[in-house]
CSV table of C-alpha atoms in Angstrom, one decimal:
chain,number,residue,atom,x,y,z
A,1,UNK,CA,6.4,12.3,9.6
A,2,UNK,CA,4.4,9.0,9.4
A,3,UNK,CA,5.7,5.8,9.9
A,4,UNK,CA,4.6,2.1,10.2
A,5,UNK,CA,6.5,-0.9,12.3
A,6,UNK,CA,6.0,-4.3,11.6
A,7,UNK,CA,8.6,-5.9,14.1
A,8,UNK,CA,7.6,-9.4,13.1
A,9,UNK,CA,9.5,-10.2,9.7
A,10,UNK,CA,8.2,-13.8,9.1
A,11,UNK,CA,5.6,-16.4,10.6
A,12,UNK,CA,5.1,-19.5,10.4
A,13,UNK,CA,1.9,-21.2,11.7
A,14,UNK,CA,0.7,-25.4,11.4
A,15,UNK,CA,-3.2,-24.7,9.9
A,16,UNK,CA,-6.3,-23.8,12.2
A,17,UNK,CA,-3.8,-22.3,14.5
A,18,UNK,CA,-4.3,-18.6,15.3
A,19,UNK,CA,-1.8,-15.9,13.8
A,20,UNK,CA,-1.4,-12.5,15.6
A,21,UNK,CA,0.4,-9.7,13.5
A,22,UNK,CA,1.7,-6.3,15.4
A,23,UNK,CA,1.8,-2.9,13.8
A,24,UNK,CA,3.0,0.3,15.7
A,25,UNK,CA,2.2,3.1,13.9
A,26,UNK,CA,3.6,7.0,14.4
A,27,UNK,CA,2.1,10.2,13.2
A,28,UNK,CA,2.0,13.9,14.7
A,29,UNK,CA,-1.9,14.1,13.1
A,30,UNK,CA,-4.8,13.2,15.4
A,31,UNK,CA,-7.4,11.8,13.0
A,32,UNK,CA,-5.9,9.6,10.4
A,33,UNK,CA,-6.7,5.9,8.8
A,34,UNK,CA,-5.5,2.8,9.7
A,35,UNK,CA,-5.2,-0.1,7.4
A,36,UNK,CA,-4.2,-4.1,6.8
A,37,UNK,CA,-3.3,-5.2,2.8
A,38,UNK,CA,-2.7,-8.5,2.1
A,39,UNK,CA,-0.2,-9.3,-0.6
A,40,UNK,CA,-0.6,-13.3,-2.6
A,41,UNK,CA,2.2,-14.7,-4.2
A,42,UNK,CA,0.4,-13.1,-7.7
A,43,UNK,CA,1.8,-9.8,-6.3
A,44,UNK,CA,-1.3,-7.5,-6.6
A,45,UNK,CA,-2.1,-6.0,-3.2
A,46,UNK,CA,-5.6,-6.3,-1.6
A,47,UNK,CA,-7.4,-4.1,0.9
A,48,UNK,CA,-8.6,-6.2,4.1
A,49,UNK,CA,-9.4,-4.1,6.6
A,50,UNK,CA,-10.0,-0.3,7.6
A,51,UNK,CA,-10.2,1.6,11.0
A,52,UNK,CA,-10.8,5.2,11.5
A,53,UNK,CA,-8.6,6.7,14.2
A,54,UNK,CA,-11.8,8.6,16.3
A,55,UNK,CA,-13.0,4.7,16.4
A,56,UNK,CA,-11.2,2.4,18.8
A,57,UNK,CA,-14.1,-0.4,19.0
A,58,UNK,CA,-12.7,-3.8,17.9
A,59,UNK,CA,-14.4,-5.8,15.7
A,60,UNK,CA,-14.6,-9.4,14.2
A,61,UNK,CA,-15.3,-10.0,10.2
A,62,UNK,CA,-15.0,-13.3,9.4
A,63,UNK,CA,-11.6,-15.1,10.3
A,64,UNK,CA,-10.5,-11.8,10.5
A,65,UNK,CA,-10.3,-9.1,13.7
A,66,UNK,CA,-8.3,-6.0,14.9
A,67,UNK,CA,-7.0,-4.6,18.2
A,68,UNK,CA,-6.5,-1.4,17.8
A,69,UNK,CA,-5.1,1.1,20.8
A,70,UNK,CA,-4.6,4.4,20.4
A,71,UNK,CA,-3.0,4.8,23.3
A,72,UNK,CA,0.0,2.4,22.4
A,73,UNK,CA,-0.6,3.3,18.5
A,74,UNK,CA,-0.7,0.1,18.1
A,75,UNK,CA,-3.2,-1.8,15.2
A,76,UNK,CA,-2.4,-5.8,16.0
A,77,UNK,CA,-4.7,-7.7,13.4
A,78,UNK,CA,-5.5,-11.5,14.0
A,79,UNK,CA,-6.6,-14.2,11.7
A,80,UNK,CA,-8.1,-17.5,13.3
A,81,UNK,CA,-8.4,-21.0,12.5
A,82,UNK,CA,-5.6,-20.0,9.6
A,83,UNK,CA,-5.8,-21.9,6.4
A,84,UNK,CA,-3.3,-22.1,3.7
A,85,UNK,CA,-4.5,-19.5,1.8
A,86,UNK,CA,-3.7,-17.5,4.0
A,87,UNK,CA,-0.3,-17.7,3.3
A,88,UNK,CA,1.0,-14.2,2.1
A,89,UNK,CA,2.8,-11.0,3.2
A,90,UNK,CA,0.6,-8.5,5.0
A,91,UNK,CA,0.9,-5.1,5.7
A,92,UNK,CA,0.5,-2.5,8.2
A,93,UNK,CA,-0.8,1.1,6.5
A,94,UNK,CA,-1.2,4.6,7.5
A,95,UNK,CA,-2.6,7.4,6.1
A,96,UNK,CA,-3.7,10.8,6.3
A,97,UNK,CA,-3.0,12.6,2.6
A,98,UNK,CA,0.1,10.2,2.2
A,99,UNK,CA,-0.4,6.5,2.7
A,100,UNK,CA,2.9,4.8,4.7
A,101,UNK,CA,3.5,1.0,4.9
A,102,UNK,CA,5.3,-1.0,7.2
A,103,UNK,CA,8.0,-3.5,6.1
A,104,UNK,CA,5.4,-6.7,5.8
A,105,UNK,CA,5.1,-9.3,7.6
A,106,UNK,CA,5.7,-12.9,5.7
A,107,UNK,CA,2.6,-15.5,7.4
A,108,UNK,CA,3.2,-19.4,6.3
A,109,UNK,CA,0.5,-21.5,7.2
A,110,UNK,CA,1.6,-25.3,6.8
A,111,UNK,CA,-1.1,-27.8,6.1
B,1,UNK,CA,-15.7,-3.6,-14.4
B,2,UNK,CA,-14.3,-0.6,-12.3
B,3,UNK,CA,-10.5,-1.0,-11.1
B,4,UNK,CA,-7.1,0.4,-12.1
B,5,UNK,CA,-5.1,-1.0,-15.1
B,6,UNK,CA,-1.5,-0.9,-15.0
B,7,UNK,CA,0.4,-2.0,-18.1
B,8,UNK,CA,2.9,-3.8,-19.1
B,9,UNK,CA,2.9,-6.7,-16.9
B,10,UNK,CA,6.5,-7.1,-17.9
B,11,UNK,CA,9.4,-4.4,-19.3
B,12,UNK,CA,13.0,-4.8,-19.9
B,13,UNK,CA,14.5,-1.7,-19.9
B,14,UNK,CA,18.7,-1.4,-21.2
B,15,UNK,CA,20.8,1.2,-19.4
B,16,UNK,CA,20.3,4.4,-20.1
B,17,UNK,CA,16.7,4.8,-21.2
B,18,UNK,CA,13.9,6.0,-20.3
B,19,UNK,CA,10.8,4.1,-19.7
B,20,UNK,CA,6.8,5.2,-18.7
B,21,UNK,CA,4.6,2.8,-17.1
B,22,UNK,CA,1.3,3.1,-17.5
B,23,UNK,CA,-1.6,4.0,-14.8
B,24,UNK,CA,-5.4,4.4,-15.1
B,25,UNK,CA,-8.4,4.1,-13.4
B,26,UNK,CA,-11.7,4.4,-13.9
B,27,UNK,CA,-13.1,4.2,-10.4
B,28,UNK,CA,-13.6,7.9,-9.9
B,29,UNK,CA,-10.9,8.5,-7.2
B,30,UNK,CA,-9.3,12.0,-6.4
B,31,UNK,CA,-5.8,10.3,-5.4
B,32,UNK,CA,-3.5,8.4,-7.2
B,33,UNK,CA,-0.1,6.7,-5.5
B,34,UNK,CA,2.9,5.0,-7.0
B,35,UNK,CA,5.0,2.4,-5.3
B,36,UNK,CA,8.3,0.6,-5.3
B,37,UNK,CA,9.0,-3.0,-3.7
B,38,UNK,CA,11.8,-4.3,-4.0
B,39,UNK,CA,12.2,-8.3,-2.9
B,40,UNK,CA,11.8,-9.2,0.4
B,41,UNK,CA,11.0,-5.6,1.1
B,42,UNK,CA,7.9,-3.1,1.9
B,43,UNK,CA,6.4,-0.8,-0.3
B,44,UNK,CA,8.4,2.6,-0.6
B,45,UNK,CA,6.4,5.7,-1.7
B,46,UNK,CA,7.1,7.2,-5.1
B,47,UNK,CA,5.1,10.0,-5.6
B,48,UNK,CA,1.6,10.6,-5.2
B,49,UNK,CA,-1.4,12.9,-6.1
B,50,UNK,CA,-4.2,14.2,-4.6
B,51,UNK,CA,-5.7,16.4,-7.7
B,52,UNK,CA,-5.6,16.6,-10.8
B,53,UNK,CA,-2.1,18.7,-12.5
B,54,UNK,CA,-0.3,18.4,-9.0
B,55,UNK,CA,1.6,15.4,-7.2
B,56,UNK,CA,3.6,15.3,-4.6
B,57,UNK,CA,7.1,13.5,-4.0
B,58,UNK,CA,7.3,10.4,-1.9
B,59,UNK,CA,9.7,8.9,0.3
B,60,UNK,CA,12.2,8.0,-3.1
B,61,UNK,CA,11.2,10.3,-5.8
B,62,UNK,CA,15.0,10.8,-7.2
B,63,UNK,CA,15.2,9.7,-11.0
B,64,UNK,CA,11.3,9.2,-11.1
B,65,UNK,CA,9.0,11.6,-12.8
B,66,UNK,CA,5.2,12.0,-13.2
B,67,UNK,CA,2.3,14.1,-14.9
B,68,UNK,CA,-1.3,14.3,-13.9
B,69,UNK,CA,-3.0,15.6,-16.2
B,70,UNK,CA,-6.2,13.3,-16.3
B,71,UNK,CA,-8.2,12.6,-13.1
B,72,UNK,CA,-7.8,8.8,-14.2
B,73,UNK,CA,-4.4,9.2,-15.7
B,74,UNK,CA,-1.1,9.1,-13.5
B,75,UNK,CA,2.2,7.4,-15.8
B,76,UNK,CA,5.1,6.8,-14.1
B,77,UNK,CA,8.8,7.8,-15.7
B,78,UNK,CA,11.8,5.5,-14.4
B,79,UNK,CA,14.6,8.1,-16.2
B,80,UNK,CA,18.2,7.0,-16.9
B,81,UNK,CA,18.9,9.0,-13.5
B,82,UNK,CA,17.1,5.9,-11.3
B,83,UNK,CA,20.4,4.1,-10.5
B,84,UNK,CA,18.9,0.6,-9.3
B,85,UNK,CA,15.4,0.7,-11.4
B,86,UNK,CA,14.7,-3.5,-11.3
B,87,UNK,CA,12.0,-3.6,-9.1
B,88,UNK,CA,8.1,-4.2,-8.7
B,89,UNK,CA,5.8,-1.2,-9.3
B,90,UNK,CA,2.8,-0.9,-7.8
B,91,UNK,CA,0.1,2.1,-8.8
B,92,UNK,CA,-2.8,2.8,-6.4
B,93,UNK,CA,-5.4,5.2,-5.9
B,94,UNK,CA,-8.2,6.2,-3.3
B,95,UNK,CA,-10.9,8.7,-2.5
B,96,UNK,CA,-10.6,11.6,-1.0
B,97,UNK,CA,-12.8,11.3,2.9
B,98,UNK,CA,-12.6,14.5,4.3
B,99,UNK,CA,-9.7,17.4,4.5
B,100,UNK,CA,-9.1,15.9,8.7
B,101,UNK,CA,-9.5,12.2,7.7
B,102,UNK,CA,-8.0,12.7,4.2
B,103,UNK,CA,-8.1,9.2,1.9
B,104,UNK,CA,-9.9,6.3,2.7
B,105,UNK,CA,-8.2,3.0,1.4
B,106,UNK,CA,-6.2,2.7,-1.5
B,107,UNK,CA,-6.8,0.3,-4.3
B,108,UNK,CA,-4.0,-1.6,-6.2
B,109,UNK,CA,-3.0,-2.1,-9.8
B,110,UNK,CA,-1.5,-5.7,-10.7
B,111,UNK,CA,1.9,-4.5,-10.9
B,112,UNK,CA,4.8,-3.4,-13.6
B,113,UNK,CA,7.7,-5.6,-13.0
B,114,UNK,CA,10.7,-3.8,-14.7
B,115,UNK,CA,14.4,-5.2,-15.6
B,116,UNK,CA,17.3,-3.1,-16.7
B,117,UNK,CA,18.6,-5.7,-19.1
């Protein structure tokens, strides 16, 4: 069975400060997706970021990067120098053939 | 403009009935997923579908049905069995990778907000 932790229920940040948000994944299948969602007050969920599971290089797009360890099963996703619209729930997915989310993580960035 | 349409926005349901929210897309994908969120809470699976005339259940599938009979086609049925229908519904779909990959990323409707009234 698949399933996603987000431990982190709510943060809340002063603007240009960094936000960190973990994700600790579980799944008996050894090639799989990993993905972060973004979710604005409007409600409509929206695709951010996507990491294969035979790829375990980090990368950086934008304000946005991604630690991801398959050793932990972990997917930690950072935005820097946060801005106010940033402000949303994110969320942690998994798939293979069903796609899992975690319980969302609530980011306030204060101007 | 390729996406996925869900409609209505908005539906007030009274006790009792049955209601079918809508789901298409036109971007071609083999998969097709449907969602509940309740407030304050994550996204619980539904159903889903990887092809066309089968689906799967999800994580809460009791008093929910579906059809797929159209590749771009996947309504949603909220039947006088659901017991605590007033939630958000969300309806997403994704294409198929590769059978050890599976689907890539999923794209999102705007939502069905329904009310029992």
């Amino acid at each position: 069975a698949q399933k996603v932790t987000q431990a982190q229920t709510e943060i809340s940040v002063v603007e240009k400060e960094d936000v960190t948000l973990d994700c600790v994944y579980e799944t008996r299948d050894t090639t799989y997706y990993l993905f972060w969602y973004k979710q604005p007050p409007s409600g409509e969920l929206v695709f951010l970021i996507r990491r294969n599971s035979f790829d375990e290089q980090n990368e950086i797009s934008g304000r946005y990067s991604w630690n991801f360890q398959k050793s932990t099963s972990s997917f930690n996703f950072t935005i820097t120098a946060s801005q106010v619209v940033d402000s949303a729930v994110y969320f942690c997915a998994l798939s293979d053939y069903k796609l899992s989310f975690g319980a969302g993580t609530t980011v306030t960035v204060r101007a | 403009d390729g996406g996925i349409t869900q409609s209505p926005k908005y539906l007030f349901r009274k006790e009792g009935q049955n209601v079918t929210l809508s789901c298409e897309q036109n971007l071609n994908h083999d998969a097709m997923y449907w969602y509940r969120q309740d407030p304050g809470q994550g996204l619980r699976l539904i159903y889903y579908s990887q092809i066309v005339n089968d689906f799967q259940k999800g994580d809460i599938a009791e008093g929910y049905s579906v059809s797929r009979e159209k590749k771009e086609s996947f309504p949603l049925t909220v039947t006088s069995a659901q017991k605590n229908p007033t939630a958000f519904y969300l309806c997403a779909s994704s294409k198929f990778r590769d059978r050890e990959l599976g689907n890539t990323e999923a794209f999102f409707g705007q939502g069905t907000r329904l009310t029992v009234v």
